[in-house]
XYZ file of C-alpha atoms in Angstrom:
568
model
C -13.046 -43.524 -4.969
C -10.551 -40.574 -4.884
C -13.638 -38.209 -5.738
C -15.785 -39.654 -3.238
C -13.151 -38.921 -0.626
C -12.519 -35.346 -1.654
C -16.138 -34.707 -1.392
C -16.090 -35.296 2.299
C -16.053 -32.126 4.399
C -13.494 -33.868 6.635
C -11.298 -34.694 3.705
C -11.291 -31.037 2.351
C -10.641 -29.392 5.891
C -7.595 -31.859 6.308
C -6.268 -30.887 2.725
C -6.748 -27.435 3.724
C -5.128 -27.411 6.878
C -2.003 -29.388 5.461
C -1.639 -27.106 2.687
C -1.511 -24.377 4.977
C 0.889 -25.910 7.245
C 3.358 -26.938 4.672
C 3.281 -23.286 3.223
C 3.844 -21.976 6.772
C 6.955 -24.065 7.219
C 8.029 -23.688 3.700
C 7.540 -20.129 3.388
C 6.216 -18.194 6.325
C 9.191 -19.208 8.527
C 11.822 -17.746 6.323
C 9.818 -14.744 4.923
C 7.937 -13.540 8.084
C 5.105 -11.717 6.157
C 3.070 -11.600 9.283
C 6.117 -10.937 11.460
C 4.770 -7.328 13.008
C 1.273 -8.740 13.474
C 2.469 -11.976 15.378
C 4.647 -9.792 17.695
C 1.821 -7.355 18.221
C -0.382 -10.320 19.469
C 2.301 -11.686 21.819
C 2.821 -8.013 22.957
C -1.092 -7.950 24.293
C -0.001 -11.015 26.472
C 2.634 -8.912 28.318
C 0.228 -6.193 28.587
C -2.581 -8.240 29.983
C -0.370 -9.983 32.640
C 1.036 -6.566 33.578
C -2.511 -5.704 34.554
C -2.935 -8.395 37.153
C 0.684 -9.944 37.760
C 3.026 -8.463 40.609
C 6.481 -7.703 39.536
C 9.240 -10.381 40.654
C 10.406 -10.254 44.069
C 13.781 -9.545 43.016
C 12.847 -6.097 41.827
C 12.804 -5.040 45.558
C 16.574 -5.283 45.381
C 16.720 -2.509 43.067
C 16.711 1.474 43.512
C 16.519 3.572 40.514
C 17.850 7.106 40.664
C 16.077 9.055 37.884
C 17.403 11.911 35.977
C 14.214 13.247 35.428
C 12.598 16.557 34.380
C 12.449 17.659 38.023
C 16.302 17.087 38.649
C 17.174 18.844 35.648
C 15.012 21.718 36.719
C 16.212 21.605 40.334
C 20.149 21.258 39.921
C 19.777 24.071 37.044
C 22.229 22.930 34.792
C 22.150 22.093 31.117
C 22.113 18.544 30.274
C 24.425 16.357 30.308
C 25.400 17.332 33.796
C 28.789 17.950 34.712
C 30.802 14.797 35.846
C 31.755 16.417 39.242
C 27.929 16.052 40.197
C 28.264 12.083 39.550
C 31.535 11.786 41.686
C 29.750 13.534 44.371
C 26.773 11.150 43.996
C 29.122 8.231 43.852
C 30.966 9.212 47.161
C 27.596 9.675 48.865
C 25.767 6.545 47.807
C 29.052 4.312 48.350
C 28.655 5.542 52.306
C 25.413 3.670 52.187
C 27.090 0.443 51.351
C 24.969 -0.318 48.396
C 25.613 -3.838 46.457
C 26.592 -2.110 43.297
C 26.180 1.277 41.326
C 25.576 1.305 37.639
C 25.012 4.001 35.413
C 23.013 3.790 32.235
C 25.011 6.872 31.130
C 28.009 6.931 28.605
C 30.890 8.769 29.935
C 32.746 8.783 26.528
C 35.134 11.535 25.519
C 37.006 13.924 27.881
C 35.062 16.525 30.086
C 36.431 19.327 32.272
C 39.772 17.791 33.517
C 38.809 18.698 37.287
C 35.507 17.039 36.931
C 37.216 14.003 35.162
C 39.808 13.706 37.925
C 36.936 13.914 40.694
C 34.661 11.321 38.859
C 37.810 8.822 38.479
C 38.698 9.084 42.302
C 34.972 8.474 43.274
C 34.778 5.416 41.036
C 38.216 4.092 42.362
C 37.131 4.654 45.961
C 33.657 2.673 45.572
C 35.300 -0.144 43.602
C 31.554 -1.334 42.762
C 30.632 0.694 39.784
C 29.341 -0.434 36.404
C 29.615 2.236 33.385
C 27.876 2.203 30.159
C 29.284 1.983 26.604
C 27.754 1.575 23.050
C 28.440 0.359 19.602
C 27.806 2.935 16.849
C 26.087 2.504 13.685
C 29.541 1.380 11.860
C 29.740 -1.380 14.511
C 32.547 0.432 16.250
C 32.845 -0.144 20.110
C 32.758 3.350 22.148
C 34.036 2.399 25.529
C 33.975 5.134 28.562
C 37.085 7.270 28.864
C 39.994 4.933 29.489
C 40.529 6.501 32.962
C 37.035 5.586 34.021
C 37.497 1.910 33.146
C 40.745 1.259 35.037
C 38.499 0.938 38.153
C 35.332 0.233 36.646
C 33.749 -2.176 34.121
C 31.446 -1.024 31.226
C 28.811 -2.752 29.433
C 27.042 -1.940 26.188
C 23.424 -0.133 26.489
C 22.571 -0.734 22.889
C 18.900 -1.647 22.068
C 17.789 -4.364 19.456
C 14.895 -2.867 17.527
C 12.376 -5.057 15.649
C 11.041 -4.035 12.376
C 8.320 -1.604 13.963
C 10.935 0.103 16.138
C 9.702 -1.778 19.190
C 12.386 -3.388 21.630
C 11.402 -6.960 22.351
C 14.869 -8.750 22.496
C 18.632 -7.983 23.625
C 21.781 -9.107 22.461
C 23.668 -10.845 25.299
C 27.345 -10.570 23.610
C 29.278 -8.613 21.181
C 31.707 -10.434 18.869
C 34.910 -9.302 17.404
C 36.044 -9.910 14.075
C 37.746 -12.895 15.197
C 34.774 -14.326 16.701
C 35.771 -13.821 20.513
C 33.629 -11.500 22.762
C 34.840 -8.003 22.631
C 32.040 -6.684 24.979
C 29.092 -7.725 26.960
C 25.772 -5.867 27.460
C 25.627 -3.452 30.491
C 23.221 -5.877 32.139
C 25.314 -8.900 31.902
C 28.297 -6.768 33.348
C 25.968 -6.209 36.269
C 24.956 -9.778 36.637
C 28.862 -10.803 36.567
C 29.510 -8.326 39.222
C 26.594 -9.268 41.548
C 27.122 -13.038 41.142
C 30.724 -12.983 41.027
C 31.062 -14.806 37.633
C 34.354 -15.345 35.760
C 34.805 -12.952 32.898
C 38.046 -15.422 31.979
C 36.084 -18.557 31.000
C 32.635 -18.499 29.351
C 31.283 -20.178 26.260
C 28.952 -18.778 23.711
C 27.019 -20.581 21.256
C 23.953 -20.382 19.029
C 21.753 -21.703 21.899
C 23.311 -20.230 25.150
C 25.893 -18.138 26.766
C 27.424 -20.000 29.792
C 29.908 -18.797 32.442
C 32.101 -21.579 33.748
C 34.106 -22.318 36.765
C 35.927 -25.688 37.369
C 34.515 -27.219 34.102
C 30.900 -26.649 35.462
C 28.479 -23.854 34.281
C 28.013 -21.378 36.976
C 25.457 -19.486 35.012
C 23.783 -20.417 31.885
C 21.522 -17.923 29.809
C 19.564 -19.571 27.078
C 19.243 -17.670 24.069
C 15.644 -17.274 22.439
C 16.700 -17.439 18.812
C 19.635 -16.286 16.654
C 18.834 -12.883 17.358
C 19.434 -13.108 21.098
C 17.459 -12.926 24.268
C 13.875 -12.040 24.350
C 12.993 -9.707 27.372
C 10.127 -11.147 29.415
C 8.654 -7.566 30.459
C 7.212 -7.768 33.917
C 7.239 -4.256 34.917
C 7.468 -0.529 33.730
C 8.595 2.758 35.553
C 5.772 3.294 37.949
C 6.724 -0.279 39.305
C 10.001 0.618 40.181
C 11.448 2.055 43.406
C 13.033 5.379 42.367
C 14.470 8.475 43.794
C 15.287 11.682 41.771
C 18.789 12.405 41.053
C 18.456 16.026 42.949
C 17.245 14.277 45.945
C 20.067 11.554 45.826
C 22.789 14.459 45.887
C 21.192 16.516 48.432
C 23.190 16.356 51.508
C 20.167 17.106 53.635
C 18.670 13.787 52.564
C 19.673 10.312 54.127
C 21.272 7.708 51.917
C 19.929 4.978 54.018
C 17.319 3.792 51.205
C 20.409 2.716 49.132
C 22.079 0.230 51.739
C 22.132 -3.192 50.397
C 20.598 -2.247 47.073
C 21.447 -2.429 43.419
C 21.571 1.303 42.845
C 20.948 1.997 38.880
C 21.266 5.434 37.433
C 19.504 6.480 34.297
C 17.499 9.007 32.253
C 13.885 9.058 32.563
C 13.269 12.937 31.211
C 12.191 13.073 27.828
C 15.031 15.711 27.109
C 17.516 12.593 27.221
C 15.833 10.973 23.997
C 16.336 7.784 25.912
C 12.760 6.290 25.253
C 11.610 2.980 23.485
C 8.329 1.402 22.306
C 7.877 -1.944 24.375
C 5.007 -4.464 24.887
C 4.273 -2.250 28.311
C 4.292 0.953 26.212
C 6.829 3.777 25.905
C 9.568 3.331 28.494
C 12.815 4.939 29.301
C 15.881 2.826 28.241
C 17.045 2.237 31.760
C 13.830 0.421 32.600
C 14.084 -1.568 29.470
C 17.750 -2.623 30.661
C 16.219 -3.387 34.247
C 13.562 -5.779 32.757
C 16.497 -7.782 30.895
C 18.474 -7.654 34.226
C 15.864 -8.864 36.602
C 14.897 -11.741 33.979
C 18.888 -12.806 34.279
C 18.706 -12.683 38.057
C 15.320 -14.441 38.463
C 16.245 -16.861 35.676
C 13.004 -15.544 34.157
C 13.827 -16.839 30.686
C 11.196 -16.658 27.769
C 11.643 -20.055 25.306
C 10.605 -19.847 21.776
C 7.813 -22.803 20.644
C 9.404 -25.048 18.192
C 8.436 -23.980 14.341
C 7.055 -27.415 13.705
C 4.793 -27.172 16.770
C 3.657 -23.642 15.438
C 3.023 -25.500 12.029
C 0.720 -27.999 13.840
C -1.084 -25.022 15.392
C -1.687 -23.632 12.095
C -2.725 -26.998 10.757
C -5.223 -27.666 13.776
C -7.145 -24.215 13.750
C -7.235 -23.984 9.982
C -8.644 -27.471 9.775
C -11.176 -26.814 12.477
C -12.227 -23.702 10.702
C -12.832 -25.211 7.616
C -14.613 -28.049 8.855
C -16.844 -25.830 10.555
C -17.483 -23.916 7.442
C -18.347 -26.687 5.377
C -20.542 -28.711 8.043
C -22.353 -25.723 9.411
C -24.473 -22.947 8.323
C -22.718 -19.303 8.773
C -24.167 -18.545 12.218
C -23.690 -21.700 13.961
C -20.105 -21.890 11.982
C -19.357 -18.262 13.625
C -20.336 -19.130 17.237
C -18.622 -22.602 17.124
C -15.445 -21.046 15.538
C -15.460 -18.189 18.087
C -15.620 -20.745 20.947
C -12.933 -22.489 19.310
C -10.911 -19.239 18.975
C -11.408 -18.455 22.722
C -9.995 -22.136 23.558
C -7.279 -21.916 21.149
C -6.190 -18.355 22.759
C -6.267 -19.946 26.063
C -3.917 -22.483 25.187
C -1.386 -20.015 23.934
C -1.771 -17.880 27.214
C -1.014 -21.168 29.401
C 1.982 -21.448 26.975
C 2.822 -18.001 27.773
C 2.142 -18.189 31.385
C 4.900 -21.293 31.418
C 7.227 -18.968 29.581
C 6.934 -19.973 26.003
C 6.246 -17.820 23.211
C 4.533 -18.885 20.030
C 2.853 -17.861 16.935
C -0.597 -17.265 18.205
C -1.581 -14.780 15.296
C -0.859 -16.890 11.867
C -3.355 -20.052 12.915
C -6.173 -17.564 13.876
C -5.818 -15.343 10.960
C -5.466 -18.382 8.635
C -8.341 -20.033 10.395
C -10.597 -17.035 10.094
C -9.647 -16.345 6.569
C -10.170 -20.208 5.589
C -13.744 -20.177 7.389
C -14.611 -17.053 5.274
C -13.107 -18.427 2.102
C -14.926 -21.573 2.347
C -18.280 -19.789 3.601
C -17.762 -17.669 0.153
C -17.152 -20.738 -1.858
C -20.406 -22.473 -0.551
C -22.532 -19.487 -1.185
C -21.134 -18.921 -4.803
C -21.343 -22.688 -5.165
C -25.039 -22.429 -4.175
C -25.631 -19.321 -6.270
C -24.406 -21.265 -9.316
C -26.457 -24.348 -8.474
C -29.521 -22.084 -8.205
C -28.910 -20.324 -11.654
C -28.155 -23.804 -13.117
C -31.540 -24.971 -11.209
C -33.450 -22.139 -12.707
C -32.338 -22.835 -16.150
C -34.451 -26.036 -16.161
C -38.021 -26.329 -15.715
C -38.228 -26.642 -12.220
C -41.611 -25.294 -11.338
C -45.274 -26.552 -11.910
C -47.083 -23.802 -14.161
C -50.385 -24.324 -12.536
C -49.298 -24.019 -8.847
C -46.001 -22.262 -9.080
C -44.751 -24.739 -6.734
C -41.513 -26.872 -7.707
C -42.025 -29.892 -10.012
C -41.020 -33.403 -9.541
C -37.509 -32.896 -10.939
C -36.620 -30.073 -8.520
C -37.991 -32.350 -5.956
C -35.818 -35.495 -6.624
C -32.795 -33.198 -7.005
C -33.341 -31.881 -3.682
C -34.066 -35.030 -1.945
C -30.685 -36.597 -3.648
C -28.725 -33.346 -2.116
C -30.223 -33.705 1.393
C -29.494 -37.546 1.559
C -25.818 -36.822 0.265
C -25.610 -34.332 3.494
C -26.569 -37.027 5.817
C -24.414 -39.601 4.249
C -21.533 -36.988 5.228
C -22.535 -36.849 9.080
C -20.110 -38.577 11.489
C -20.062 -38.909 14.983
C -22.846 -37.892 17.391
C -24.483 -36.295 14.479
C -24.869 -39.773 12.570
C -27.345 -40.770 15.036
C -28.812 -37.304 16.220
C -32.552 -37.119 15.119
C -32.035 -33.525 14.335
C -29.937 -34.451 11.300
C -32.695 -36.477 9.528
C -34.728 -35.789 6.648
C -38.419 -36.403 6.333
C -41.022 -36.065 3.522
C -44.427 -35.813 3.256
C -46.641 -37.252 0.510
C -50.043 -35.537 0.321
C -53.086 -36.397 -1.491
C -56.427 -34.407 -1.875
C -59.199 -36.835 -0.793
C -61.866 -37.451 -3.545
C -60.244 -34.925 -6.007
C -61.996 -36.980 -8.872
C -65.471 -35.938 -7.726
C -64.274 -32.234 -7.471
C -63.451 -32.361 -10.953
C -66.624 -34.074 -12.029
C -68.994 -31.966 -9.632
C -67.660 -28.395 -10.049
C -65.522 -28.805 -13.156
C -61.952 -28.609 -14.094
C -61.586 -24.660 -13.594
C -62.580 -25.102 -10.162
C -60.566 -28.022 -9.541
C -57.564 -25.988 -10.717
C -58.401 -23.470 -8.205
C -58.601 -26.050 -5.429
C -55.261 -27.260 -6.432
C -53.562 -23.746 -6.182
C -55.243 -22.913 -2.878
C -54.215 -26.071 -1.291
C -50.718 -25.841 -2.574
C -50.419 -22.374 -1.152
C -51.849 -23.614 2.310
C -49.347 -26.270 2.432
C -46.659 -23.876 1.462
C -48.102 -21.393 4.111
C -47.497 -23.965 6.692
C -43.881 -25.250 6.086
C -40.591 -23.489 6.858
C -38.657 -21.258 4.547
C -36.095 -23.747 3.884
C -38.628 -26.581 3.045
C -39.430 -27.570 -0.336
C -43.130 -28.039 -1.591
C -43.466 -29.662 -4.827
C -46.424 -30.947 -6.898
C -45.709 -34.506 -7.354
C -48.581 -35.266 -10.035
C -52.152 -34.615 -10.428
C -53.623 -34.031 -6.909
C -50.510 -35.253 -4.968
C -48.083 -32.945 -3.365
C -44.754 -33.562 -1.716
C -42.808 -31.668 0.877
C -39.145 -31.994 1.710
C -38.386 -31.500 5.534
C -34.497 -31.034 6.000
C -33.161 -31.868 9.603
C -36.746 -33.018 10.781
C -37.191 -36.273 12.454
C -39.961 -38.503 12.260
C -41.895 -37.019 15.252
C -41.560 -33.473 14.229
C -42.562 -34.297 10.680
C -45.739 -36.033 11.982
C -46.673 -32.604 13.964
C -46.019 -30.823 10.566
C -48.301 -33.023 8.565
C -51.121 -32.771 11.216
C -50.577 -29.090 11.047
C -51.171 -29.015 7.244
C -54.045 -31.459 7.354
C -55.899 -29.146 9.963
C -55.373 -26.230 7.812
C -56.571 -27.647 4.697
C -59.706 -28.996 6.561
C -60.306 -25.434 7.886
C -60.021 -23.690 4.520
C -63.448 -22.941 2.825
C -64.063 -22.474 -1.048
C -66.672 -20.414 -2.695
C -68.347 -21.940 -5.530
C -71.604 -20.144 -6.846
C -72.765 -18.997 -3.870
C -71.933 -22.311 -1.833
C -69.188 -23.095 0.378
C -67.174 -26.015 0.043
C -64.433 -27.932 1.923
C -61.970 -30.511 1.324
C -59.751 -32.774 3.165
C -56.238 -34.486 2.590
C -54.487 -37.881 3.435
C -50.787 -37.590 4.335
C -48.088 -40.053 4.601
C -44.777 -39.339 6.071
C -41.274 -41.107 6.034
C -37.786 -40.434 7.380
C -34.370 -41.272 5.960
C -32.583 -42.307 8.984
C -35.703 -43.270 11.395
C -37.120 -45.496 8.598
C -33.404 -46.802 7.151
C -34.620 -45.164 3.620
C -31.420 -43.915 2.281
C -32.235 -43.726 -1.147
C -34.629 -41.016 -3.031
C -36.605 -43.554 -4.453
C -37.168 -45.589 -1.175
C -37.756 -42.686 0.709
C -40.365 -41.414 -1.776
C -41.893 -44.994 -1.778
C -41.858 -45.068 1.896
C -44.004 -41.963 2.111
C -46.350 -43.045 -0.600
C -46.907 -46.273 1.181
C -47.938 -44.506 4.405
C -50.311 -42.262 2.209
C -51.873 -45.337 1.045
C -52.346 -46.575 4.601
C -54.008 -43.110 5.229
C -56.304 -43.427 2.290
C -57.317 -46.920 3.010
C -57.907 -46.609 6.536
C -60.432 -43.720 6.263
C -58.794 -40.626 4.831
C -58.110 -37.029 6.229
C -55.509 -38.384 8.654
C -51.589 -38.599 8.829
C -50.079 -41.843 8.895
C -46.230 -42.397 9.320
C -44.218 -45.227 7.562
C -43.818 -48.534 9.182
C -41.102 -50.694 8.265
C -43.489 -53.702 8.238
C -45.420 -51.670 5.352
C -42.951 -52.373 2.935
């Protein structure tokens, strides 16, 4: 019973899919072998969306002041600029009444005393400045100069790099040795300032960051995973309203563009070495930060598909791929699997549009590998069977056609395939098996009249004619004496009759030469079909075709007769 079940294509595909799913949950979830490949596929979703989707409306609230190559050239100062320039900038922009001014530039350590004094005064006068800090490689928190942070808050601008050095995630808090939050990211500091959230009362756990007021969460940011927040990249530098730093500080230029805006200042010049690889390409660090900040303000949070659901996807696609490989030939399997891959990919795109990120790579990769593996297995299995079959005496020495042993073996194999069909295929006439029993009319007279040598030539030539009028995948065998049998896989009753008539007409039209005389011969043919005639055993199928042949011989010869159930 178990062997019979395991011979089913469906059962084999279920087993392969289930083992792959268990392997995925037990191993790949803990040892991300395909982590980079999975992330690259997810990156493509961001890149495609960026081509057709508009940036979020909240981006219109921002103006980016860029320290670009043009600014470095126009200002004619070495990088980094003296701090008095930033003081001048703050004073000018503050007059335009922006919502906030935030620098993605770290003012750590002391500069020129006068420059530092001017910058402290400008920050104090503005009262709405956020500065940048960072955490070094030894996890030491490096804030701006303490004089600056007396009148401004500072946020960490470190980037969280994946193994391929891409920035896809961000840390939403930095914990001290005792477990408390010692610093917030730059983007969160800006968020706190804009939304007037409380720094004194917040809750941080493995699932979210919450800012609480009066016992209720004023603002909650869900974490993507234990590593932090997944940046939902919506735009790059060219999508952002930007003003070069040199124009912003030029007294001849109006500052009205900054009125009511969130003004961010960051380096976009390659000289600053603040560029990162992202799903949308090579991007300045300040634009990476802007994407995260816009995500927070718009509550545009990415969620992770649960690993169990990912494993279900792995099972489903590998099962389908394996089943297609077992049930179809290579070309048809490729077409069906390609269509299934497109549908599967469309499902992940729908999830992505709804802000869910799942593992699309592993099921697709596993499915195609399963398809290739099963296809090679089937080919190798067929190759071994052919070798085994060739090791036996499977051909008729006179005609070169297959003999009765090969015929019966092939019929058994084809009937077994029919037994495995399910669903619509079970009643589809395309998935039938037909055989033709062919007998040369009056062959005994041929031997008596022309001799056995000529009779042998007739057998060989008629065998060749039959073979020449069948398909490559059909099997033509000499059944015995003057009888031939043709196995027609995937041929229904009506089509079998057409092929039989084609063979009958071809034999009748053939001329044989004997001692300067021309002779011709005819054949009678009986057909039977496994499903159409309910003959699902090899002996019954052969007997059914033989009975139809007997009817053809009895009713006049040189004709085709189909098996009728009442003939049995």
